[in-house]
mmCIF file of C-alpha atoms in Angstrom:
data_model
loop_
_atom_site.group_PDB
_atom_site.id
_atom_site.type_symbol
_atom_site.label_atom_id
_atom_site.label_comp_id
_atom_site.label_asym_id
_atom_site.label_seq_id
_atom_site.Cartn_x
_atom_site.Cartn_y
_atom_site.Cartn_z
ATOM 1 C CA MET A 58 37.025 4.690 -30.506
ATOM 2 C CA THR A 59 33.540 3.395 -31.235
ATOM 3 C CA VAL A 60 31.007 5.481 -33.119
ATOM 4 C CA PRO A 61 27.370 4.763 -32.260
ATOM 5 C CA ALA A 62 25.230 3.439 -35.095
ATOM 6 C CA HIS A 63 23.303 6.120 -36.876
ATOM 7 C CA ASP A 64 21.236 6.730 -39.978
ATOM 8 C CA SER A 65 22.038 9.644 -42.242
ATOM 9 C CA ARG A 66 19.946 10.937 -45.096
ATOM 10 C CA LEU A 67 21.980 11.413 -48.273
ATOM 11 C CA THR A 68 20.719 13.192 -51.343
ATOM 12 C CA LEU A 69 22.921 12.554 -54.317
ATOM 13 C CA HIS A 70 22.543 14.377 -57.613
ATOM 14 C CA LEU A 71 24.839 13.318 -60.430
ATOM 15 C CA ILE A 72 25.347 14.188 -64.040
ATOM 16 C CA THR A 73 26.459 10.939 -65.587
ATOM 17 C CA HIS A 74 28.393 10.700 -68.830
ATOM 18 C CA VAL A 75 27.259 7.393 -70.235
ATOM 19 C CA ASP A 76 26.836 7.581 -73.981
ATOM 20 C CA ALA A 77 23.698 6.045 -75.391
ATOM 21 C CA HIS A 78 24.383 2.981 -77.456
ATOM 22 C CA PRO A 79 22.171 1.220 -79.948
ATOM 23 C CA PRO A 80 21.091 -2.389 -79.498
ATOM 24 C CA ARG A 81 24.209 -4.500 -79.453
ATOM 25 C CA GLU A 82 23.268 -7.109 -82.062
ATOM 26 C CA GLY A 83 25.553 -5.442 -84.629
ATOM 27 C CA ASP A 84 28.483 -5.155 -82.220
ATOM 28 C CA PRO A 85 31.172 -7.712 -83.132
ATOM 29 C CA HIS A 86 32.116 -8.039 -79.450
ATOM 30 C CA TYR A 87 28.607 -8.844 -78.227
ATOM 31 C CA ARG A 88 29.113 -12.482 -79.233
ATOM 32 C CA LEU A 89 32.063 -12.574 -76.788
ATOM 33 C CA PHE A 90 29.755 -11.326 -74.034
ATOM 34 C CA GLU A 91 27.228 -14.055 -74.855
ATOM 35 C CA GLN A 92 29.983 -16.699 -75.031
ATOM 36 C CA ALA A 93 31.215 -15.638 -71.583
ATOM 37 C CA ARG A 94 27.664 -15.870 -70.218
ATOM 38 C CA THR A 95 27.270 -19.371 -71.682
ATOM 39 C CA ARG A 96 30.608 -20.568 -70.217
ATOM 40 C CA MET A 97 29.814 -19.093 -66.802
ATOM 41 C CA LYS A 98 26.383 -20.735 -66.791
ATOM 42 C CA LYS A 99 27.862 -24.110 -67.806
ATOM 43 C CA LEU A 100 30.398 -23.855 -64.953
ATOM 44 C CA GLY A 101 27.725 -22.914 -62.408
ATOM 45 C CA LEU A 102 29.157 -19.410 -62.004
ATOM 46 C CA LEU A 103 26.083 -17.505 -63.150
ATOM 47 C CA ARG A 104 24.836 -16.628 -59.669
ATOM 48 C CA CYS A 105 24.883 -13.297 -57.856
ATOM 49 C CA ALA A 106 28.340 -12.532 -56.481
ATOM 50 C CA ILE A 107 26.764 -10.929 -53.399
ATOM 51 C CA ASN A 108 24.980 -14.182 -52.447
ATOM 52 C CA SER A 109 22.743 -12.830 -49.693
ATOM 53 C CA PRO A 110 19.076 -12.950 -48.683
ATOM 54 C CA MET A 111 18.752 -9.546 -50.381
ATOM 55 C CA CYS A 112 19.302 -11.112 -53.824
ATOM 56 C CA ALA A 113 16.313 -10.733 -56.124
ATOM 57 C CA GLY A 114 15.627 -11.131 -59.799
ATOM 58 C CA PRO A 115 17.499 -12.916 -62.550
ATOM 59 C CA VAL A 116 21.283 -12.775 -62.812
ATOM 60 C CA GLU A 117 22.800 -10.227 -65.182
ATOM 61 C CA LEU A 118 26.434 -9.632 -66.102
ATOM 62 C CA HIS A 119 27.855 -6.342 -64.856
ATOM 63 C CA HIS A 120 30.860 -4.787 -66.593
ATOM 64 C CA SER A 121 32.811 -4.404 -63.361
ATOM 65 C CA HIS A 122 35.907 -2.420 -64.364
ATOM 66 C CA VAL A 123 34.976 -0.780 -67.671
ATOM 67 C CA GLU A 124 31.329 -0.238 -68.587
ATOM 68 C CA TYR A 125 30.701 -1.169 -72.214
ATOM 69 C CA SER A 126 29.346 2.272 -73.112
ATOM 70 C CA LEU A 127 32.449 3.972 -71.660
ATOM 71 C CA ILE A 128 34.988 2.192 -73.895
ATOM 72 C CA PRO A 129 35.656 5.365 -75.938
ATOM 73 C CA MET A 130 36.446 7.313 -72.744
ATOM 74 C CA VAL A 131 38.824 4.783 -71.158
ATOM 75 C CA ASP A 132 42.567 4.678 -71.784
ATOM 76 C CA PRO A 133 43.546 1.039 -72.452
ATOM 77 C CA ALA A 134 47.117 1.762 -71.281
ATOM 78 C CA ARG A 135 45.792 2.594 -67.814
ATOM 79 C CA ILE A 136 43.855 -0.692 -67.712
ATOM 80 C CA GLU A 137 46.987 -2.554 -68.832
ATOM 81 C CA GLN A 138 48.954 -0.951 -66.002
ATOM 82 C CA ALA A 139 46.266 -1.586 -63.376
ATOM 83 C CA PHE A 140 45.735 -5.258 -64.224
ATOM 84 C CA GLY A 141 49.062 -6.344 -65.743
ATOM 85 C CA LEU A 142 47.519 -6.802 -69.177
ATOM 86 C CA HIS A 143 48.711 -6.073 -72.709
ATOM 87 C CA PHE A 144 46.403 -5.216 -75.574
ATOM 88 C CA ALA A 145 47.912 -5.292 -79.057
ATOM 89 C CA ASP A 146 45.250 -2.858 -80.246
ATOM 90 C CA ASP A 147 41.859 -1.306 -79.481
ATOM 91 C CA GLU A 148 40.163 -4.454 -80.786
ATOM 92 C CA GLN A 149 41.769 -6.594 -78.071
ATOM 93 C CA PHE A 150 40.843 -4.020 -75.440
ATOM 94 C CA ALA A 151 37.202 -4.065 -76.572
ATOM 95 C CA ALA A 152 37.248 -7.874 -76.485
ATOM 96 C CA TRP A 153 38.587 -7.785 -72.895
ATOM 97 C CA VAL A 154 35.709 -5.500 -71.873
ATOM 98 C CA GLU A 155 33.353 -8.345 -72.859
ATOM 99 C CA SER A 156 35.425 -11.058 -71.156
ATOM 100 C CA PRO A 157 34.993 -12.765 -67.767
ATOM 101 C CA GLY A 158 37.854 -10.606 -66.439
ATOM 102 C CA ASN A 159 35.533 -7.607 -66.691
ATOM 103 C CA LEU A 160 32.183 -9.304 -66.058
ATOM 104 C CA GLU A 161 30.610 -9.987 -62.683
ATOM 105 C CA PRO A 162 27.307 -11.834 -62.245
ATOM 106 C CA LEU A 163 24.821 -9.859 -60.155
ATOM 107 C CA CYS A 164 21.119 -10.290 -59.541
ATOM 108 C CA VAL A 165 18.901 -7.426 -60.704
ATOM 109 C CA ASN A 166 18.664 -6.038 -57.158
ATOM 110 C CA HIS A 167 22.470 -5.812 -56.839
ATOM 111 C CA HIS A 168 22.998 -4.650 -60.438
ATOM 112 C CA ARG A 169 20.328 -2.102 -61.344
ATOM 113 C CA GLY A 170 17.877 -2.323 -58.435
ATOM 114 C CA GLY A 171 17.576 -0.537 -55.118
ATOM 115 C CA LEU A 172 20.789 -2.108 -53.804
ATOM 116 C CA GLY A 173 22.528 -1.988 -57.174
ATOM 117 C CA VAL A 174 26.091 -1.130 -58.102
ATOM 118 C CA HIS A 175 24.656 1.395 -60.589
ATOM 119 C CA VAL A 176 22.568 3.038 -57.854
ATOM 120 C CA MET A 177 24.454 3.098 -54.542
ATOM 121 C CA PRO A 178 27.675 5.009 -53.814
ATOM 122 C CA GLY A 179 30.670 2.688 -54.254
ATOM 123 C CA PRO A 180 31.831 2.363 -50.621
ATOM 124 C CA LEU A 181 28.306 1.540 -49.452
ATOM 125 C CA TRP A 182 27.706 -0.939 -52.267
ATOM 126 C CA GLU A 183 31.071 -2.640 -51.763
ATOM 127 C CA ALA A 184 30.163 -3.304 -48.117
ATOM 128 C CA LEU A 185 27.259 -5.494 -49.344
ATOM 129 C CA ARG A 186 29.859 -8.108 -50.294
ATOM 130 C CA TYR A 187 30.884 -8.589 -46.673
ATOM 131 C CA LEU A 188 27.796 -8.000 -44.504
ATOM 132 C CA ARG A 189 27.323 -10.152 -41.444
ATOM 133 C CA ALA A 190 24.300 -12.423 -41.626
ATOM 134 C CA GLY A 191 21.186 -10.536 -40.564
ATOM 135 C CA SER A 192 22.720 -7.085 -40.957
ATOM 136 C CA PRO A 193 20.676 -4.473 -42.821
ATOM 137 C CA PRO A 194 22.154 -3.006 -46.000
ATOM 138 C CA PRO A 195 24.420 0.015 -45.410
ATOM 139 C CA ALA A 196 21.978 2.171 -47.403
ATOM 140 C CA GLN A 197 18.510 1.837 -48.820
ATOM 141 C CA ARG A 198 15.952 3.967 -50.579
ATOM 142 C CA PRO A 199 13.760 5.787 -48.031
ATOM 143 C CA TRP A 200 10.613 4.083 -49.320
ATOM 144 C CA GLN A 201 12.072 0.570 -49.062
ATOM 145 C CA PHE A 202 10.863 -1.485 -46.164
ATOM 146 C CA PRO A 203 13.574 -2.514 -43.717
ATOM 147 C CA VAL A 204 15.238 -5.784 -44.611
ATOM 148 C CA ASN A 205 13.904 -8.631 -42.498
ATOM 149 C CA ASN A 206 16.457 -9.939 -40.054
ATOM 150 C CA PRO A 207 16.437 -13.767 -40.204
ATOM 151 C CA ALA A 208 17.246 -13.791 -36.473
ATOM 152 C CA ASP A 209 13.960 -11.954 -35.635
#
């Protein structure tokens, strides 16, 4: 069964539980984050994982499985089970959060911008990874102009 294409307006109101955190210079794990960024850049991996004409802005590293600020709320045993990992202690878990296994390079638009993982609902954002060339994004802010179709 085929469903005709349609646009739907979605209003989403959330109460998020992301603890504020001070600048990370004093965090002993921040150096691991910076080391991962340096290695990824050296290997040519510091480019947006979405890799589409909708990419915009510099590349940032997104904590893809566990957001840094949510470490106190996450059960390391559940992460171990989900990814086949073993952490000897909370220190190793915190180090993993800052490792390439939990970091994904995204441009500003796909990280924090209008088409960002921190903005769009998960199923709509995930579809950005696999869009056919020339397809519009599965969602956009009402005030955004339509994405130009390269085939036009």
